[in-house]
Every structure is written in structure tokens, then in C-alpha cells.
Amino acid sequence: MEKYDSEIFKISKDEERAKDLLDMAKERMEFAIKYVPKDMSYRLLQEYYEVAVQLMTSIMYADGYKTLSHISLIEYLKSYNELNNHELEMLDRMRKARHGTVYYGRKDGGNFFLNHENEIKILINKLNDLVESKLKSKILMELFKKVQIIPYQVSKFVKEEINESIKYGDCRHKSELLFQLLNKNKFEVKRIKVIFDWKDLQLPKELLLILKKSGTIWNHDGIAVKINKEWIKVDCTWNLELKSKGFPVTEYWDGKSDTLQVTKGKLQFYDSDKFESKIKVDKEEAHKFADELNKWLAP
């Protein structure tokens, strides 16, 4: 990007405009596929290239950059590992072929399109996936933070009462709220169960001694979200203030990989709909443990 730095400008990140450009690129692609005939392949080249430009511009707006140069647009993508050198070269060849068609009336760009049609379509799909991933990761991070800041407190759980107005909650409340918010925003999300050990947190010994009958290995609620065709585990249980208690709090997250989990110890993960708990917890002990844990965690 160094050669073209003077043509790239820093601006405020604009996810809304990035989303609008993504939508327009999809509309243009649908139009090209439906209405532009193969015997006008030079027009198909123009349309596909414009789709690529809108997607590349969307990436820049999401990152907080802008340029009027198509060369700089392509150069900017070198900072992304998702595209290899051959694909970047293909974008530049598309640029040159489209330039010849639009400004010099050359129709030989159509032959270029027909010879590389499959490659171009794969490239467009990769750009589209990159934009969607960036925008989804941004929304995911915002919703995660929104739920994470809710103070952790063990309390009665009624699924039907979970909404954005809850003032506190434990793993059940917070994972259910995040599940609802992500579902509402059209993420592919599922509930998961985690088997963990309270001993793997820095709790006072007197707290753990309460669990004489129940033991310290319990079930925990979390969620998994599909990003870039992979399931990532997202745990928003511990609010930031609990870092001072030694809890594994997720402070910085890219929205593309697993967050920190309930503990740093050994964990077992299961899909909730396939999970059958074999852990027996004594209710009296559990209530006493919850009360004492809440007192210890209280600011």
C-alpha cells in the first residue's frame, strides 16, 4: 500500500455505508446474472468489476478508509490474507480490461471474462464473504459487550423473562440474552453446555468447602456462533470487573475466534439439545454456595 498511501484517506469507520455498498453489490450481481446475456460478455465484465469495486470500497469504509483510485483499492487488499497474489493480480487485470471497454470501446474484455469466468466468480464470492465477515464480526462484538457488562449474579432463572432490561444474571441469563440478540440479528447460533470445575477459578477455599455433597464439577451455559463457516464458542458470563478476582475475562476480542471461556481449566463442550447431565447437585448446598458467591463478588 505504500506506493499509493497519498491516495488513501483516513475517515471515520462507517459500517452503515459499508452495509449499503454490500447490498448494492448483491443487487448488481443479481441483475448481471439475470439480464445481461452471455453474448454481451464485455458488459458482464463491466458489471462484475463494478461489483468487485463496491465490495472493496465496502471493506475500506468498514476499516475507516477511503480512496478514489481503483489501483489503491486493489493495493489496499494486500493487507488481507484472505486474498492471494494471483487473486489480486486478477482484480488488476479485470480493472485494465474494463478500462479498455469503457474508455476505448474495446470489446475484447468480453473474451477475458469468458476465459476466466469461474475464477472471477470465485473471487467475487471471496470478497463478498470478507465483507459479510467484517460486518458480522462488528455486530457480534457490539452485542457481546452489551451482554458482558451486565453484572454476574446467581439468581432465579425464568427463560420467558429474559430480555434486554435484565440488571444482573448468571451464565443462564446472559447466554440466553446473547442467544436472543444474535438470533434477532440473523446469526446462526446454538446453545451449548460446558462441564467445568469451580476449583479452576480463584475462589476462597471456604466457598468451595460448601460443596461437600455436590462437588465442584458443574454444568455451565454458553453459546456458539457460526462465523466464516466455523463455529466459535462465545462466553459472556464474566463482566469486566471480575478480572480483579482472577476470573478469565474477555477484554479484547476480534469477533472471529473463541472468547475466553468460563475457566482456563479442562472443559467439555456439548450441544445443549443433545446434552444429558449426569451431574447431581444438592439444592441446599447450591443455594448456600450461590448466596456466598454473590456476597464475595459484590463490589
PDB file of C-alpha atoms in Angstrom:
ATOM      1  CA  MET A   1       0.000   0.000   0.000  1.00  0.00           C
ATOM      2  CA  GLU A   2       2.966   2.337   0.468  1.00  0.00           C
ATOM      3  CA  LYS A   3       3.116   3.465  -3.161  1.00  0.00           C
ATOM      4  CA  TYR A   4      -0.487   4.665  -3.073  1.00  0.00           C
ATOM      5  CA  ASP A   5      -0.700   5.972   0.508  1.00  0.00           C
ATOM      6  CA  SER A   6      -1.221   9.526  -0.751  1.00  0.00           C
ATOM      7  CA  GLU A   7      -4.451   8.401  -2.454  1.00  0.00           C
ATOM      8  CA  ILE A   8      -5.881   6.641   0.604  1.00  0.00           C
ATOM      9  CA  PHE A   9      -7.574   8.834   3.199  1.00  0.00           C
ATOM     10  CA  LYS A  10      -8.372   8.070   6.848  1.00  0.00           C
ATOM     11  CA  ILE A  11     -12.026   8.623   7.713  1.00  0.00           C
ATOM     12  CA  SER A  12     -14.386   7.570  10.486  1.00  0.00           C
ATOM     13  CA  LYS A  13     -15.456   3.947  10.263  1.00  0.00           C
ATOM     14  CA  ASP A  14     -18.806   3.757   8.508  1.00  0.00           C
ATOM     15  CA  GLU A  15     -20.366   0.294   8.849  1.00  0.00           C
ATOM     16  CA  GLU A  16     -23.742   1.579   7.664  1.00  0.00           C
ATOM     17  CA  ARG A  17     -22.323   2.729   4.331  1.00  0.00           C
ATOM     18  CA  ALA A  18     -20.320  -0.495   4.090  1.00  0.00           C
ATOM     19  CA  LYS A  19     -23.569  -2.451   4.516  1.00  0.00           C
ATOM     20  CA  ASP A  20     -25.316  -0.312   1.856  1.00  0.00           C
ATOM     21  CA  LEU A  21     -22.490  -0.993  -0.598  1.00  0.00           C
ATOM     22  CA  LEU A  22     -22.683  -4.714   0.127  1.00  0.00           C
ATOM     23  CA  ASP A  23     -26.421  -4.690  -0.590  1.00  0.00           C
ATOM     24  CA  MET A  24     -25.906  -2.739  -3.816  1.00  0.00           C
ATOM     25  CA  ALA A  25     -23.190  -5.156  -4.922  1.00  0.00           C
ATOM     26  CA  LYS A  26     -25.570  -8.073  -4.408  1.00  0.00           C
ATOM     27  CA  GLU A  27     -28.294  -6.305  -6.403  1.00  0.00           C
ATOM     28  CA  ARG A  28     -25.875  -5.576  -9.246  1.00  0.00           C
ATOM     29  CA  MET A  29     -24.731  -9.199  -9.281  1.00  0.00           C
ATOM     30  CA  GLU A  30     -28.318 -10.458  -9.456  1.00  0.00           C
ATOM     31  CA  PHE A  31     -29.031  -8.034 -12.310  1.00  0.00           C
ATOM     32  CA  ALA A  32     -25.956  -9.150 -14.256  1.00  0.00           C
ATOM     33  CA  ILE A  33     -26.786 -12.829 -13.884  1.00  0.00           C
ATOM     34  CA  LYS A  34     -30.441 -12.377 -14.796  1.00  0.00           C
ATOM     35  CA  TYR A  35     -30.421  -9.737 -17.524  1.00  0.00           C
ATOM     36  CA  VAL A  36     -27.010  -9.499 -19.213  1.00  0.00           C
ATOM     37  CA  PRO A  37     -26.697 -12.198 -21.925  1.00  0.00           C
ATOM     38  CA  LYS A  38     -23.512 -14.194 -22.441  1.00  0.00           C
ATOM     39  CA  ASP A  39     -23.101 -12.782 -25.970  1.00  0.00           C
ATOM     40  CA  MET A  40     -22.539  -9.401 -24.289  1.00  0.00           C
ATOM     41  CA  SER A  41     -19.675 -10.725 -22.209  1.00  0.00           C
ATOM     42  CA  TYR A  42     -17.911  -7.338 -22.279  1.00  0.00           C
ATOM     43  CA  ARG A  43     -20.920  -5.982 -20.343  1.00  0.00           C
ATOM     44  CA  LEU A  44     -20.664  -8.856 -17.901  1.00  0.00           C
ATOM     45  CA  LEU A  45     -17.037  -7.915 -17.315  1.00  0.00           C
ATOM     46  CA  GLN A  46     -18.088  -4.333 -16.532  1.00  0.00           C
ATOM     47  CA  GLU A  47     -20.812  -5.450 -14.122  1.00  0.00           C
ATOM     48  CA  TYR A  48     -18.644  -7.977 -12.305  1.00  0.00           C
ATOM     49  CA  TYR A  49     -15.834  -5.470 -11.961  1.00  0.00           C
ATOM     50  CA  GLU A  50     -18.225  -2.853 -10.556  1.00  0.00           C
ATOM     51  CA  VAL A  51     -19.423  -5.451  -8.053  1.00  0.00           C
ATOM     52  CA  ALA A  52     -15.797  -6.011  -7.021  1.00  0.00           C
ATOM     53  CA  VAL A  53     -15.256  -2.243  -6.673  1.00  0.00           C
ATOM     54  CA  GLN A  54     -18.321  -1.869  -4.445  1.00  0.00           C
ATOM     55  CA  LEU A  55     -17.176  -4.757  -2.262  1.00  0.00           C
ATOM     56  CA  MET A  56     -13.614  -3.430  -1.980  1.00  0.00           C
ATOM     57  CA  THR A  57     -14.957   0.041  -1.159  1.00  0.00           C
ATOM     58  CA  SER A  58     -17.217  -1.513   1.476  1.00  0.00           C
ATOM     59  CA  ILE A  59     -14.170  -3.089   3.124  1.00  0.00           C
ATOM     60  CA  MET A  60     -12.406   0.269   3.229  1.00  0.00           C
ATOM     61  CA  TYR A  61     -15.394   2.076   4.758  1.00  0.00           C
ATOM     62  CA  ALA A  62     -15.690  -0.632   7.411  1.00  0.00           C
ATOM     63  CA  ASP A  63     -11.990  -0.123   8.218  1.00  0.00           C
ATOM     64  CA  GLY A  64     -12.239   3.674   8.198  1.00  0.00           C
ATOM     65  CA  TYR A  65     -10.522   4.450   4.882  1.00  0.00           C
ATOM     66  CA  LYS A  66     -11.474   5.923   1.523  1.00  0.00           C
ATOM     67  CA  THR A  67      -9.918   6.276  -1.927  1.00  0.00           C
ATOM     68  CA  LEU A  68     -10.983   7.431  -5.381  1.00  0.00           C
ATOM     69  CA  SER A  69      -8.309   5.302  -7.048  1.00  0.00           C
ATOM     70  CA  HIS A  70      -9.169   1.808  -8.255  1.00  0.00           C
ATOM     71  CA  ILE A  71      -5.463   0.942  -8.166  1.00  0.00           C
ATOM     72  CA  SER A  72      -5.337   1.918  -4.499  1.00  0.00           C
ATOM     73  CA  LEU A  73      -8.470  -0.117  -3.808  1.00  0.00           C
ATOM     74  CA  ILE A  74      -6.743  -3.248  -5.040  1.00  0.00           C
ATOM     75  CA  GLU A  75      -3.483  -2.317  -3.346  1.00  0.00           C
ATOM     76  CA  TYR A  76      -5.307  -1.889  -0.034  1.00  0.00           C
ATOM     77  CA  LEU A  77      -6.429  -5.519  -0.099  1.00  0.00           C
ATOM     78  CA  LYS A  78      -2.809  -6.645   0.197  1.00  0.00           C
ATOM     79  CA  SER A  79      -3.248  -6.127   3.934  1.00  0.00           C
ATOM     80  CA  TYR A  80      -5.745  -9.021   3.950  1.00  0.00           C
ATOM     81  CA  ASN A  81      -4.564 -12.618   3.993  1.00  0.00           C
ATOM     82  CA  GLU A  82      -7.859 -13.840   2.547  1.00  0.00           C
ATOM     83  CA  LEU A  83      -6.733 -12.945  -0.991  1.00  0.00           C
ATOM     84  CA  ASN A  84      -3.553 -14.342  -2.536  1.00  0.00           C
ATOM     85  CA  ASN A  85      -1.279 -12.584  -5.031  1.00  0.00           C
ATOM     86  CA  HIS A  86      -2.850 -14.339  -8.011  1.00  0.00           C
ATOM     87  CA  GLU A  87      -6.307 -13.097  -6.990  1.00  0.00           C
ATOM     88  CA  LEU A  88      -5.036  -9.544  -6.531  1.00  0.00           C
ATOM     89  CA  GLU A  89      -3.473  -9.737  -9.987  1.00  0.00           C
ATOM     90  CA  MET A  90      -6.793 -10.968 -11.385  1.00  0.00           C
ATOM     91  CA  LEU A  91      -8.535  -7.916  -9.929  1.00  0.00           C
ATOM     92  CA  ASP A  92      -5.995  -5.668 -11.622  1.00  0.00           C
ATOM     93  CA  ARG A  93      -6.425  -7.489 -14.937  1.00  0.00           C
ATOM     94  CA  MET A  94     -10.186  -7.014 -14.621  1.00  0.00           C
ATOM     95  CA  ARG A  95      -9.576  -3.320 -13.968  1.00  0.00           C
ATOM     96  CA  LYS A  96      -7.477  -2.934 -17.113  1.00  0.00           C
ATOM     97  CA  ALA A  97      -9.888  -4.933 -19.303  1.00  0.00           C
ATOM     98  CA  ARG A  98     -12.858  -2.934 -18.037  1.00  0.00           C
ATOM     99  CA  HIS A  99     -10.929   0.317 -18.602  1.00  0.00           C
ATOM    100  CA  GLY A 100     -10.354  -0.635 -22.239  1.00  0.00           C
ATOM    101  CA  THR A 101     -14.038  -1.402 -22.727  1.00  0.00           C
ATOM    102  CA  VAL A 102     -15.458   1.688 -21.009  1.00  0.00           C
ATOM    103  CA  TYR A 103     -12.995   4.306 -22.269  1.00  0.00           C
ATOM    104  CA  TYR A 104     -11.825   2.901 -25.606  1.00  0.00           C
ATOM    105  CA  GLY A 105     -14.779   0.818 -26.762  1.00  0.00           C
ATOM    106  CA  ARG A 106     -12.788  -2.406 -26.829  1.00  0.00           C
ATOM    107  CA  LYS A 107     -14.949  -5.495 -26.610  1.00  0.00           C
ATOM    108  CA  ASP A 108     -12.079  -7.937 -26.218  1.00  0.00           C
ATOM    109  CA  GLY A 109     -12.597  -7.617 -22.469  1.00  0.00           C
ATOM    110  CA  GLY A 110     -15.508  -9.966 -23.048  1.00  0.00           C
ATOM    111  CA  ASN A 111     -13.127 -12.726 -24.113  1.00  0.00           C
ATOM    112  CA  PHE A 112     -11.126 -12.133 -20.955  1.00  0.00           C
ATOM    113  CA  PHE A 113     -14.303 -12.581 -18.914  1.00  0.00           C
ATOM    114  CA  LEU A 114     -15.324 -15.793 -20.683  1.00  0.00           C
ATOM    115  CA  ASN A 115     -11.832 -17.263 -20.304  1.00  0.00           C
ATOM    116  CA  HIS A 116     -11.746 -16.521 -16.571  1.00  0.00           C
ATOM    117  CA  GLU A 117     -15.444 -16.594 -15.651  1.00  0.00           C
ATOM    118  CA  ASN A 118     -15.243 -19.250 -12.943  1.00  0.00           C
ATOM    119  CA  GLU A 119     -12.159 -17.677 -11.412  1.00  0.00           C
ATOM    120  CA  ILE A 120     -13.824 -14.256 -11.376  1.00  0.00           C
ATOM    121  CA  LYS A 121     -16.962 -15.632  -9.723  1.00  0.00           C
ATOM    122  CA  ILE A 122     -14.902 -17.340  -7.021  1.00  0.00           C
ATOM    123  CA  LEU A 123     -13.048 -14.062  -6.443  1.00  0.00           C
ATOM    124  CA  ILE A 124     -16.314 -12.112  -6.132  1.00  0.00           C
ATOM    125  CA  ASN A 125     -17.611 -14.675  -3.635  1.00  0.00           C
ATOM    126  CA  LYS A 126     -14.439 -14.324  -1.552  1.00  0.00           C
ATOM    127  CA  LEU A 127     -14.798 -10.540  -1.485  1.00  0.00           C
ATOM    128  CA  ASN A 128     -18.457 -10.889  -0.533  1.00  0.00           C
ATOM    129  CA  ASP A 129     -17.602 -13.311   2.287  1.00  0.00           C
ATOM    130  CA  LEU A 130     -14.881 -10.963   3.518  1.00  0.00           C
ATOM    131  CA  VAL A 131     -17.281  -8.016   3.730  1.00  0.00           C
ATOM    132  CA  GLU A 132     -20.009 -10.042   5.428  1.00  0.00           C
ATOM    133  CA  SER A 133     -17.491 -11.448   7.886  1.00  0.00           C
ATOM    134  CA  LYS A 134     -16.219  -7.968   8.782  1.00  0.00           C
ATOM    135  CA  LEU A 135     -19.702  -6.558   9.292  1.00  0.00           C
ATOM    136  CA  LYS A 136     -20.940  -9.595  11.206  1.00  0.00           C
ATOM    137  CA  SER A 137     -17.874  -9.580  13.449  1.00  0.00           C
ATOM    138  CA  LYS A 138     -18.509  -5.920  14.272  1.00  0.00           C
ATOM    139  CA  ILE A 139     -22.154  -6.565  15.208  1.00  0.00           C
ATOM    140  CA  LEU A 140     -21.165  -9.686  17.142  1.00  0.00           C
ATOM    141  CA  MET A 141     -18.589  -7.766  19.189  1.00  0.00           C
ATOM    142  CA  GLU A 142     -21.089  -4.999  19.986  1.00  0.00           C
ATOM    143  CA  LEU A 143     -23.769  -7.442  21.146  1.00  0.00           C
ATOM    144  CA  PHE A 144     -21.214  -9.421  23.145  1.00  0.00           C
ATOM    145  CA  LYS A 145     -20.106  -6.284  25.014  1.00  0.00           C
ATOM    146  CA  LYS A 146     -23.722  -5.275  25.597  1.00  0.00           C
ATOM    147  CA  VAL A 147     -24.396  -8.522  27.460  1.00  0.00           C
ATOM    148  CA  GLN A 148     -20.965  -8.929  29.046  1.00  0.00           C
ATOM    149  CA  ILE A 149     -21.271  -5.668  31.011  1.00  0.00           C
ATOM    150  CA  ILE A 150     -24.335  -6.996  32.850  1.00  0.00           C
ATOM    151  CA  PRO A 151     -23.057  -7.844  36.362  1.00  0.00           C
ATOM    152  CA  TYR A 152     -22.748 -11.531  37.153  1.00  0.00           C
ATOM    153  CA  GLN A 153     -25.042 -12.664  39.948  1.00  0.00           C
ATOM    154  CA  VAL A 154     -26.548 -16.085  40.541  1.00  0.00           C
ATOM    155  CA  SER A 155     -30.325 -15.684  40.598  1.00  0.00           C
ATOM    156  CA  LYS A 156     -33.590 -17.395  39.691  1.00  0.00           C
ATOM    157  CA  PHE A 157     -33.811 -18.224  36.005  1.00  0.00           C
ATOM    158  CA  VAL A 158     -37.060 -17.933  34.060  1.00  0.00           C
ATOM    159  CA  LYS A 159     -36.388 -18.140  30.336  1.00  0.00           C
ATOM    160  CA  GLU A 160     -39.555 -16.234  29.393  1.00  0.00           C
ATOM    161  CA  GLU A 161     -38.438 -13.243  31.481  1.00  0.00           C
ATOM    162  CA  ILE A 162     -35.074 -12.783  29.766  1.00  0.00           C
ATOM    163  CA  ASN A 163     -34.819  -9.516  27.837  1.00  0.00           C
ATOM    164  CA  GLU A 164     -32.500  -6.538  27.417  1.00  0.00           C
ATOM    165  CA  SER A 165     -33.741  -4.927  30.631  1.00  0.00           C
ATOM    166  CA  ILE A 166     -32.234  -7.504  32.998  1.00  0.00           C
ATOM    167  CA  LYS A 167     -29.982  -5.854  35.588  1.00  0.00           C
ATOM    168  CA  TYR A 168     -27.889  -8.895  36.509  1.00  0.00           C
ATOM    169  CA  GLY A 169     -27.676 -12.604  35.832  1.00  0.00           C
ATOM    170  CA  ASP A 170     -25.578 -15.747  35.781  1.00  0.00           C
ATOM    171  CA  CYS A 171     -24.475 -17.843  32.815  1.00  0.00           C
ATOM    172  CA  ARG A 172     -28.047 -18.927  32.060  1.00  0.00           C
ATOM    173  CA  HIS A 173     -29.459 -15.405  31.864  1.00  0.00           C
ATOM    174  CA  LYS A 174     -26.556 -13.901  29.945  1.00  0.00           C
ATOM    175  CA  SER A 175     -26.115 -16.700  27.417  1.00  0.00           C
ATOM    176  CA  GLU A 176     -29.872 -16.751  26.750  1.00  0.00           C
ATOM    177  CA  LEU A 177     -29.964 -12.986  26.198  1.00  0.00           C
ATOM    178  CA  LEU A 178     -26.997 -13.092  23.828  1.00  0.00           C
ATOM    179  CA  PHE A 179     -28.616 -16.025  22.006  1.00  0.00           C
ATOM    180  CA  GLN A 180     -31.805 -13.985  21.526  1.00  0.00           C
ATOM    181  CA  LEU A 181     -29.959 -10.879  20.322  1.00  0.00           C
ATOM    182  CA  LEU A 182     -27.848 -12.817  17.835  1.00  0.00           C
ATOM    183  CA  ASN A 183     -30.870 -14.724  16.581  1.00  0.00           C
ATOM    184  CA  LYS A 184     -32.669 -11.420  16.056  1.00  0.00           C
ATOM    185  CA  ASN A 185     -29.699 -10.183  14.003  1.00  0.00           C
ATOM    186  CA  LYS A 186     -29.825 -13.305  11.798  1.00  0.00           C
ATOM    187  CA  PHE A 187     -26.699 -15.020  13.107  1.00  0.00           C
ATOM    188  CA  GLU A 188     -26.536 -18.799  13.030  1.00  0.00           C
ATOM    189  CA  VAL A 189     -26.275 -19.553  16.730  1.00  0.00           C
ATOM    190  CA  LYS A 190     -26.773 -22.507  19.060  1.00  0.00           C
ATOM    191  CA  ARG A 191     -26.823 -23.113  22.800  1.00  0.00           C
ATOM    192  CA  ILE A 192     -24.040 -25.205  24.312  1.00  0.00           C
ATOM    193  CA  LYS A 193     -23.393 -26.854  27.659  1.00  0.00           C
ATOM    194  CA  VAL A 194     -19.974 -26.808  29.267  1.00  0.00           C
ATOM    195  CA  ILE A 195     -18.716 -29.025  32.080  1.00  0.00           C
ATOM    196  CA  PHE A 196     -16.244 -27.101  34.241  1.00  0.00           C
ATOM    197  CA  ASP A 197     -14.666 -27.175  37.689  1.00  0.00           C
ATOM    198  CA  TRP A 198     -15.181 -24.345  40.186  1.00  0.00           C
ATOM    199  CA  LYS A 199     -11.709 -25.185  41.538  1.00  0.00           C
ATOM    200  CA  ASP A 200     -10.237 -23.737  38.328  1.00  0.00           C
ATOM    201  CA  LEU A 201     -11.350 -20.266  39.436  1.00  0.00           C
ATOM    202  CA  GLN A 202      -9.606 -18.342  42.194  1.00  0.00           C
ATOM    203  CA  LEU A 203     -12.398 -18.772  44.734  1.00  0.00           C
ATOM    204  CA  PRO A 204     -11.871 -18.704  48.512  1.00  0.00           C
ATOM    205  CA  LYS A 205     -11.461 -22.191  49.985  1.00  0.00           C
ATOM    206  CA  GLU A 206     -14.389 -21.655  52.343  1.00  0.00           C
ATOM    207  CA  LEU A 207     -16.649 -21.222  49.314  1.00  0.00           C
ATOM    208  CA  LEU A 208     -15.564 -24.494  47.753  1.00  0.00           C
ATOM    209  CA  LEU A 209     -15.933 -26.315  51.088  1.00  0.00           C
ATOM    210  CA  ILE A 210     -19.679 -25.642  50.925  1.00  0.00           C
ATOM    211  CA  LEU A 211     -19.935 -28.135  48.055  1.00  0.00           C
ATOM    212  CA  LYS A 212     -19.299 -31.286  50.093  1.00  0.00           C
ATOM    213  CA  LYS A 213     -22.129 -33.335  48.557  1.00  0.00           C
ATOM    214  CA  SER A 214     -22.338 -31.662  45.156  1.00  0.00           C
ATOM    215  CA  GLY A 215     -18.669 -31.498  44.297  1.00  0.00           C
ATOM    216  CA  THR A 216     -17.109 -28.694  42.288  1.00  0.00           C
ATOM    217  CA  ILE A 217     -17.701 -30.029  38.770  1.00  0.00           C
ATOM    218  CA  TRP A 218     -20.833 -28.350  37.405  1.00  0.00           C
ATOM    219  CA  ASN A 219     -22.680 -27.572  34.177  1.00  0.00           C
ATOM    220  CA  HIS A 220     -22.379 -24.160  32.555  1.00  0.00           C
ATOM    221  CA  ASP A 221     -24.368 -22.444  29.785  1.00  0.00           C
ATOM    222  CA  GLY A 222     -22.782 -20.826  26.733  1.00  0.00           C
ATOM    223  CA  ILE A 223     -23.395 -20.312  23.032  1.00  0.00           C
ATOM    224  CA  ALA A 224     -21.652 -20.989  19.741  1.00  0.00           C
ATOM    225  CA  VAL A 225     -21.913 -18.763  16.661  1.00  0.00           C
ATOM    226  CA  LYS A 226     -21.089 -19.673  13.067  1.00  0.00           C
ATOM    227  CA  ILE A 227     -18.581 -17.221  11.574  1.00  0.00           C
ATOM    228  CA  ASN A 228     -16.788 -17.884   8.285  1.00  0.00           C
ATOM    229  CA  LYS A 229     -18.344 -21.363   8.143  1.00  0.00           C
ATOM    230  CA  GLU A 230     -16.860 -22.305  11.520  1.00  0.00           C
ATOM    231  CA  TRP A 231     -18.466 -22.496  14.953  1.00  0.00           C
ATOM    232  CA  ILE A 232     -16.815 -20.272  17.540  1.00  0.00           C
ATOM    233  CA  LYS A 233     -17.524 -20.523  21.264  1.00  0.00           C
ATOM    234  CA  VAL A 234     -18.694 -17.272  22.846  1.00  0.00           C
ATOM    235  CA  ASP A 235     -18.904 -16.861  26.628  1.00  0.00           C
ATOM    236  CA  CYS A 236     -20.107 -13.527  28.018  1.00  0.00           C
ATOM    237  CA  THR A 237     -20.520 -14.722  31.628  1.00  0.00           C
ATOM    238  CA  TRP A 238     -17.848 -12.725  33.423  1.00  0.00           C
ATOM    239  CA  ASN A 239     -18.192  -8.935  33.437  1.00  0.00           C
ATOM    240  CA  LEU A 240     -15.015  -6.855  33.231  1.00  0.00           C
ATOM    241  CA  GLU A 241     -14.936  -6.065  36.955  1.00  0.00           C
ATOM    242  CA  LEU A 242     -14.333  -9.732  37.776  1.00  0.00           C
ATOM    243  CA  LYS A 243     -10.836  -9.570  36.327  1.00  0.00           C
ATOM    244  CA  SER A 244      -9.714  -8.236  39.708  1.00  0.00           C
ATOM    245  CA  LYS A 245     -10.923 -11.519  41.227  1.00  0.00           C
ATOM    246  CA  GLY A 246      -8.738 -13.504  38.829  1.00  0.00           C
ATOM    247  CA  PHE A 247     -11.557 -14.587  36.523  1.00  0.00           C
ATOM    248  CA  PRO A 248     -10.802 -15.192  32.803  1.00  0.00           C
ATOM    249  CA  VAL A 249     -12.460 -12.056  31.445  1.00  0.00           C
ATOM    250  CA  THR A 250     -12.503 -11.363  27.699  1.00  0.00           C
ATOM    251  CA  GLU A 251     -11.299  -7.765  27.364  1.00  0.00           C
ATOM    252  CA  TYR A 252     -10.184  -7.656  23.726  1.00  0.00           C
ATOM    253  CA  TRP A 253     -11.814  -9.816  21.079  1.00  0.00           C
ATOM    254  CA  ASP A 254     -11.776  -9.933  17.275  1.00  0.00           C
ATOM    255  CA  GLY A 255     -15.259 -11.411  16.836  1.00  0.00           C
ATOM    256  CA  LYS A 256     -13.794 -14.197  14.689  1.00  0.00           C
ATOM    257  CA  SER A 257     -12.392 -16.687  17.196  1.00  0.00           C
ATOM    258  CA  ASP A 258     -13.337 -18.169  20.574  1.00  0.00           C
ATOM    259  CA  THR A 259     -13.615 -15.828  23.531  1.00  0.00           C
ATOM    260  CA  LEU A 260     -12.062 -16.825  26.827  1.00  0.00           C
ATOM    261  CA  GLN A 261     -14.225 -19.490  28.430  1.00  0.00           C
ATOM    262  CA  VAL A 262     -15.672 -19.950  31.913  1.00  0.00           C
ATOM    263  CA  THR A 263     -12.316 -21.168  33.259  1.00  0.00           C
ATOM    264  CA  LYS A 264      -8.845 -21.821  31.900  1.00  0.00           C
ATOM    265  CA  GLY A 265      -9.028 -25.396  33.144  1.00  0.00           C
ATOM    266  CA  LYS A 266     -10.194 -28.551  31.404  1.00  0.00           C
ATOM    267  CA  LEU A 267     -13.613 -28.099  29.788  1.00  0.00           C
ATOM    268  CA  GLN A 268     -16.037 -30.376  27.977  1.00  0.00           C
ATOM    269  CA  PHE A 269     -18.420 -28.906  25.383  1.00  0.00           C
ATOM    270  CA  TYR A 270     -21.765 -30.296  24.217  1.00  0.00           C
ATOM    271  CA  ASP A 271     -24.666 -29.100  22.092  1.00  0.00           C
ATOM    272  CA  SER A 272     -27.495 -28.334  24.523  1.00  0.00           C
ATOM    273  CA  ASP A 273     -30.113 -30.252  22.547  1.00  0.00           C
ATOM    274  CA  LYS A 274     -28.016 -33.437  22.770  1.00  0.00           C
ATOM    275  CA  PHE A 275     -26.848 -32.997  26.359  1.00  0.00           C
ATOM    276  CA  GLU A 276     -27.934 -35.195  29.262  1.00  0.00           C
ATOM    277  CA  SER A 277     -26.465 -34.094  32.555  1.00  0.00           C
ATOM    278  CA  LYS A 278     -25.065 -36.740  34.873  1.00  0.00           C
ATOM    279  CA  ILE A 279     -24.034 -34.199  37.484  1.00  0.00           C
ATOM    280  CA  LYS A 280     -26.093 -34.248  40.699  1.00  0.00           C
ATOM    281  CA  VAL A 281     -26.137 -31.017  42.676  1.00  0.00           C
ATOM    282  CA  ASP A 282     -27.552 -30.801  46.199  1.00  0.00           C
ATOM    283  CA  LYS A 283     -30.117 -27.970  46.132  1.00  0.00           C
ATOM    284  CA  GLU A 284     -29.461 -26.784  49.677  1.00  0.00           C
ATOM    285  CA  GLU A 285     -25.722 -26.646  49.050  1.00  0.00           C
ATOM    286  CA  ALA A 286     -26.231 -24.947  45.694  1.00  0.00           C
ATOM    287  CA  HIS A 287     -28.378 -22.191  47.214  1.00  0.00           C
ATOM    288  CA  LYS A 288     -25.896 -21.584  50.022  1.00  0.00           C
ATOM    289  CA  PHE A 289     -22.991 -21.578  47.566  1.00  0.00           C
ATOM    290  CA  ALA A 290     -24.817 -19.096  45.306  1.00  0.00           C
ATOM    291  CA  ASP A 291     -25.557 -16.752  48.207  1.00  0.00           C
ATOM    292  CA  GLU A 292     -21.960 -16.771  49.422  1.00  0.00           C
ATOM    293  CA  LEU A 293     -20.574 -16.427  45.890  1.00  0.00           C
ATOM    294  CA  ASN A 294     -22.805 -13.404  45.263  1.00  0.00           C
ATOM    295  CA  LYS A 295     -21.622 -11.798  48.513  1.00  0.00           C
ATOM    296  CA  TRP A 296     -17.969 -12.396  47.642  1.00  0.00           C
ATOM    297  CA  LEU A 297     -18.394 -10.994  44.131  1.00  0.00           C
ATOM    298  CA  ALA A 298     -20.379  -7.946  45.228  1.00  0.00           C
ATOM    299  CA  PRO A 299     -18.469  -4.680  44.630  1.00  0.00           C
TER     300      PRO A 299
END
